Short mmCIF file of C-alpha atoms in Angstrom, two decimals:
data_model
loop_
_atom_site.label_atom_id
_atom_site.label_comp_id
_atom_site.label_asym_id
_atom_site.label_seq_id
_atom_site.Cartn_x
_atom_site.Cartn_y
_atom_site.Cartn_z
CA ALA B 1046 11.94 -12.58 -1.66
CA GLN B 1047 11.40 -9.30 -3.41
CA THR B 1048 12.76 -6.07 -1.96
CA VAL B 1049 12.07 -2.44 -2.79
CA THR B 1050 14.56 0.31 -1.98
CA GLN B 1051 13.94 4.03 -1.86
CA SER B 1052 17.26 5.70 -1.12
CA GLN B 1053 15.96 9.25 -0.71
CA PRO B 1054 14.27 9.71 2.68
CA GLU B 1055 13.41 13.33 1.86
CA MET B 1056 13.27 15.49 -1.22
CA SER B 1057 12.36 19.11 -1.75
CA VAL B 1058 11.12 20.87 -4.87
CA GLN B 1059 9.96 24.37 -5.66
CA GLU B 1060 6.46 24.91 -6.91
CA ALA B 1061 6.22 24.53 -10.71
CA GLU B 1062 9.54 22.71 -10.89
CA THR B 1063 10.22 19.06 -11.70
CA VAL B 1064 11.41 16.42 -9.25
CA THR B 1065 12.36 12.78 -9.64
CA LEU B 1066 11.96 10.19 -6.91
CA SER B 1067 14.09 7.05 -7.13
CA CYS B 1068 13.16 3.44 -6.57
CA THR B 1069 15.05 0.22 -7.18
CA TYR B 1070 13.81 -3.29 -6.64
CA ASP B 1071 15.15 -6.78 -6.57
CA THR B 1072 13.29 -9.77 -8.00
CA SER B 1073 13.94 -12.95 -9.91
CA GLU B 1074 10.52 -12.82 -11.55
CA SER B 1075 9.91 -11.63 -15.08
CA ASP B 1076 6.24 -10.77 -14.67
CA TYR B 1077 5.36 -8.17 -12.08
CA TYR B 1078 3.73 -4.82 -11.46
CA LEU B 1079 5.16 -1.65 -9.98
CA PHE B 1080 3.27 1.16 -8.34
CA TRP B 1081 3.76 4.57 -6.85
CA TYR B 1082 1.42 5.47 -4.03
CA LYS B 1083 1.11 8.86 -2.36
CA GLN B 1084 0.30 9.25 1.34
CA PRO B 1085 -0.59 12.80 2.35
CA PRO B 1086 -0.91 13.88 6.00
CA SER B 1087 -4.42 12.40 6.05
CA ARG B 1088 -2.63 8.99 5.81
CA GLN B 1089 -4.89 7.79 2.99
CA MET B 1090 -2.82 5.89 0.43
CA ILE B 1091 -3.59 7.14 -3.06
CA LEU B 1092 -2.51 5.39 -6.23
CA VAL B 1093 -0.39 7.67 -8.39
CA ILE B 1094 0.70 5.43 -11.22
CA ARG B 1095 1.06 1.79 -12.20
CA GLN B 1096 3.48 0.04 -14.56
CA GLU B 1097 3.27 -3.47 -15.95
CA ALA B 1098 6.70 -5.04 -16.35
CA TYR B 1099 5.83 -6.52 -19.75
CA LYS B 1100 5.14 -3.08 -21.17
CA GLN B 1101 8.15 -1.26 -22.54
CA GLN B 1102 6.34 2.06 -22.68
CA ASN B 1103 6.66 4.16 -19.57
CA ALA B 1104 3.36 4.92 -17.83
CA THR B 1105 2.14 8.51 -17.55
CA GLU B 1106 -0.71 10.10 -15.63
CA ASN B 1107 -1.03 13.81 -16.26
CA ARG B 1108 1.94 15.45 -14.47
CA PHE B 1109 3.26 12.11 -13.24
CA SER B 1110 5.44 9.82 -15.32
CA VAL B 1111 7.82 6.98 -14.65
CA ASN B 1112 11.17 5.92 -16.02
CA PHE B 1113 11.05 2.13 -15.97
CA GLN B 1114 14.38 0.44 -16.60
CA LYS B 1115 13.69 -3.29 -16.36
CA ALA B 1116 17.26 -4.46 -16.82
CA ALA B 1117 18.50 -2.09 -14.16
CA LYS B 1118 15.48 -2.84 -11.93
CA SER B 1119 14.82 0.84 -11.57
CA PHE B 1120 11.46 2.60 -11.38
CA SER B 1121 11.67 6.35 -10.82
CA LEU B 1122 8.77 8.79 -10.57
CA LYS B 1123 8.92 12.20 -12.22
CA ILE B 1124 6.56 14.91 -11.06
CA SER B 1125 6.33 17.86 -13.43
CA ASP B 1126 4.99 21.31 -12.61
CA SER B 1127 4.98 20.47 -8.89
CA GLN B 1128 2.08 21.79 -6.85
CA LEU B 1129 1.67 22.37 -3.13
CA GLY B 1130 -0.79 19.51 -3.05
CA ASP B 1131 1.94 17.12 -4.17
CA ALA B 1132 3.57 17.36 -0.75
CA ALA B 1133 3.28 13.89 0.76
CA MET B 1134 5.08 10.64 1.46
CA TYR B 1135 5.61 8.65 -1.72
CA PHE B 1136 5.91 4.88 -1.65
CA CYS B 1137 7.17 2.63 -4.38
CA ALA B 1138 5.59 -0.83 -4.35
CA TYR B 1139 6.06 -4.18 -6.09
CA ARG B 1140 3.64 -6.97 -6.75
CA SER B 1141 4.21 -10.34 -8.36
CA GLY B 1142 2.42 -10.94 -11.64
CA HIS B 1143 1.88 -14.64 -11.19
CA THR B 1144 -1.75 -15.28 -12.04
CA GLY B 1145 -3.76 -16.52 -9.14
CA THR B 1146 -1.20 -15.66 -6.51
CA ALA B 1147 -1.91 -13.29 -3.69
CA SER B 1148 -1.98 -9.58 -4.31
CA LYS B 1149 0.63 -8.80 -1.69
CA LEU B 1150 2.35 -5.46 -2.16
CA THR B 1151 5.95 -5.03 -1.03
CA PHE B 1152 6.66 -1.40 -0.20
CA GLY B 1153 9.78 0.70 -0.02
CA THR B 1154 10.49 2.88 2.99
CA GLY B 1155 9.10 6.00 1.34
CA THR B 1156 10.32 9.42 0.27
CA ARG B 1157 8.91 12.51 1.93
CA LEU B 1158 8.42 15.23 -0.66
CA GLN B 1159 8.27 18.86 0.38
CA VAL B 1160 7.01 21.49 -2.02
CA THR B 1161 8.14 25.05 -1.38
CA LEU B 1162 6.94 28.36 -2.76
CA LYS D 1360 -18.73 4.65 -6.40
CA ALA D 1361 -17.84 4.77 -2.72
CA GLY D 1362 -14.27 4.01 -1.77
CA VAL D 1363 -12.90 1.59 0.77
CA THR D 1364 -14.22 2.34 4.24
CA GLN D 1365 -12.67 1.35 7.54
CA THR D 1366 -14.13 1.50 11.01
CA PRO D 1367 -13.35 2.68 13.53
CA ARG D 1368 -10.92 5.39 12.44
CA TYR D 1369 -9.27 5.69 15.84
CA LEU D 1370 -9.01 3.28 18.70
CA ILE D 1371 -7.31 3.26 22.08
CA LYS D 1372 -6.83 -0.02 23.90
CA THR D 1373 -4.76 -1.28 26.78
CA ARG D 1374 -2.27 -4.12 26.80
CA GLY D 1375 -3.86 -7.54 26.94
CA GLN D 1376 -7.13 -6.48 25.38
CA GLN D 1377 -8.29 -7.57 21.98
CA VAL D 1378 -9.52 -5.46 19.08
CA THR D 1379 -11.53 -5.96 15.90
CA LEU D 1380 -11.16 -3.70 12.90
CA SER D 1381 -13.57 -3.64 9.99
CA CYS D 1382 -13.12 -2.98 6.29
CA SER D 1383 -15.75 -2.59 3.59
CA PRO D 1384 -14.30 -2.86 0.08
CA ILE D 1385 -15.31 -0.93 -2.98
CA SER D 1386 -18.56 -2.31 -4.36
CA GLY D 1387 -17.82 -5.29 -6.59
CA HIS D 1388 -14.33 -5.84 -5.22
CA ARG D 1389 -13.79 -9.33 -3.90
CA SER D 1390 -10.23 -9.23 -2.63
CA VAL D 1391 -9.28 -7.51 0.61
CA SER D 1392 -5.75 -7.12 1.93
CA TRP D 1393 -4.56 -5.76 5.25
CA TYR D 1394 -1.33 -3.89 5.99
CA GLN D 1395 0.27 -2.58 9.16
CA GLN D 1396 2.16 0.70 9.04
CA THR D 1397 4.56 1.72 11.81
CA PRO D 1398 7.40 4.25 11.89
CA GLY D 1399 9.92 1.53 12.62
CA GLN D 1400 8.85 -1.28 10.30
CA GLY D 1401 7.13 0.68 7.56
CA LEU D 1402 4.33 -0.94 5.61
CA GLN D 1403 4.00 -4.66 6.14
CA PHE D 1404 1.55 -7.10 4.61
CA LEU D 1405 -0.68 -8.87 7.11
CA PHE D 1406 -2.99 -11.06 5.02
CA GLU D 1407 -5.28 -11.22 2.03
CA TYR D 1408 -8.77 -12.63 1.67
CA PHE D 1409 -10.66 -13.60 -1.43
CA SER D 1410 -13.99 -15.38 -1.56
CA GLU D 1411 -13.97 -15.78 2.22
CA THR D 1412 -10.63 -17.63 2.09
CA GLN D 1413 -7.28 -16.44 3.34
CA ARG D 1414 -4.96 -16.62 0.37
CA ASN D 1415 -1.76 -15.37 1.88
CA LYS D 1416 -0.44 -14.35 5.26
CA GLY D 1417 2.48 -12.16 6.20
CA ASN D 1418 5.02 -12.78 8.91
CA PHE D 1419 2.92 -11.88 11.93
CA PRO D 1420 2.18 -13.89 15.07
CA GLY D 1421 -1.00 -15.88 15.45
CA ARG D 1422 -2.49 -13.11 17.57
CA PHE D 1423 -3.33 -11.45 14.27
CA SER D 1424 -6.24 -13.04 12.47
CA GLY D 1425 -8.89 -12.10 10.00
CA ARG D 1426 -11.90 -13.22 8.10
CA GLN D 1427 -14.02 -12.25 5.16
CA PHE D 1428 -17.76 -12.42 4.84
CA SER D 1429 -19.90 -13.38 1.86
CA ASN D 1430 -20.43 -9.70 1.00
CA SER D 1431 -16.61 -9.29 0.83
CA ARG D 1432 -16.45 -7.19 3.99
CA SER D 1433 -13.48 -8.14 6.10
CA GLU D 1434 -12.49 -7.94 9.72
CA MET D 1435 -9.14 -8.34 11.37
CA ASN D 1436 -8.66 -9.20 15.00
CA VAL D 1437 -5.68 -8.73 17.26
CA SER D 1438 -5.77 -10.57 20.55
CA THR D 1439 -3.66 -9.96 23.64
CA LEU D 1440 -2.57 -6.54 22.48
CA GLU D 1441 1.04 -5.44 22.96
CA LEU D 1442 2.46 -1.93 22.94
CA GLY D 1443 4.16 -2.74 19.64
CA ASP D 1444 0.79 -3.29 17.98
CA SER D 1445 0.23 0.46 17.96
CA ALA D 1446 0.06 1.29 14.28
CA LEU D 1447 -2.00 2.46 11.37
CA TYR D 1448 -3.87 -0.52 9.93
CA LEU D 1449 -4.69 -0.12 6.27
CA CYS D 1450 -7.15 -2.13 4.27
CA ALA D 1451 -7.02 -2.35 0.48
CA SER D 1452 -9.45 -3.86 -1.97
CA SER D 1453 -9.20 -5.03 -5.56
CA LEU D 1454 -11.57 -6.64 -8.04
CA ASN D 1455 -9.81 -9.98 -7.92
CA VAL D 1456 -6.46 -11.35 -6.93
CA GLY D 1457 -3.54 -11.14 -9.30
CA GLN D 1458 -3.45 -8.32 -11.79
CA GLU D 1459 -5.76 -5.83 -10.20
CA THR D 1460 -4.72 -2.58 -8.61
CA GLN D 1461 -5.35 -2.25 -4.89
CA TYR D 1462 -7.22 0.76 -3.57
CA PHE D 1463 -6.71 1.74 0.03
CA GLY D 1464 -9.04 2.87 2.77
CA PRO D 1465 -8.27 5.72 5.19
CA GLY D 1466 -6.92 3.37 7.83
CA THR D 1467 -7.59 2.69 11.49
CA ARG D 1468 -5.14 4.21 13.91
CA LEU D 1469 -4.70 1.92 16.92
CA LEU D 1470 -2.97 3.09 20.07
CA VAL D 1471 -2.14 0.50 22.72
CA LEU D 1472 -1.42 1.87 26.20
#
């Protein structure tokens, strides 16, 4: 079974600074997808970024980028120019890439990000 | 395009009762997955439906069930509620199973007294 580990329960960053959230995962599969979701106090899960394991290039979405290290099974999220609105719980998630299989996401325990002035 | 909608948003029940939660996926999405979120267990997969068929089920007792209708709307039912069923229930939809990204609804917060 796949597992996802987020070792940082809480992180804090000053506005306009950069912060990196860590995520490691364990799988025996070669084809899979990794995601970062954000959950603000409203509790709505919002997709931040997605990475396909077969792609060597790290995904980026505006101020959000990932450092995907497949051999090390590491998938960290970097938030640049942090804004107050980035304050939320961040979840790392894994999904198998086997075609036709269920879309089950396996989540980490989350990292609560605080953004200070 | 409207996002995933879930009704009701909040619900209070007592032990032993049953509850039905509803999820309407994004238009055109055919796969619906359900997750339970609690402070103690985190986010756990309940089940997934595609084309009115359950494709996968998480490690939950038989009291948890679901179904999907021909318009892709989905319902989940919890019978004989227990205190431990208090949670945020999240629904997510995707175009198809497999490679598609899941988009989440706002959730239904269930409190069992």
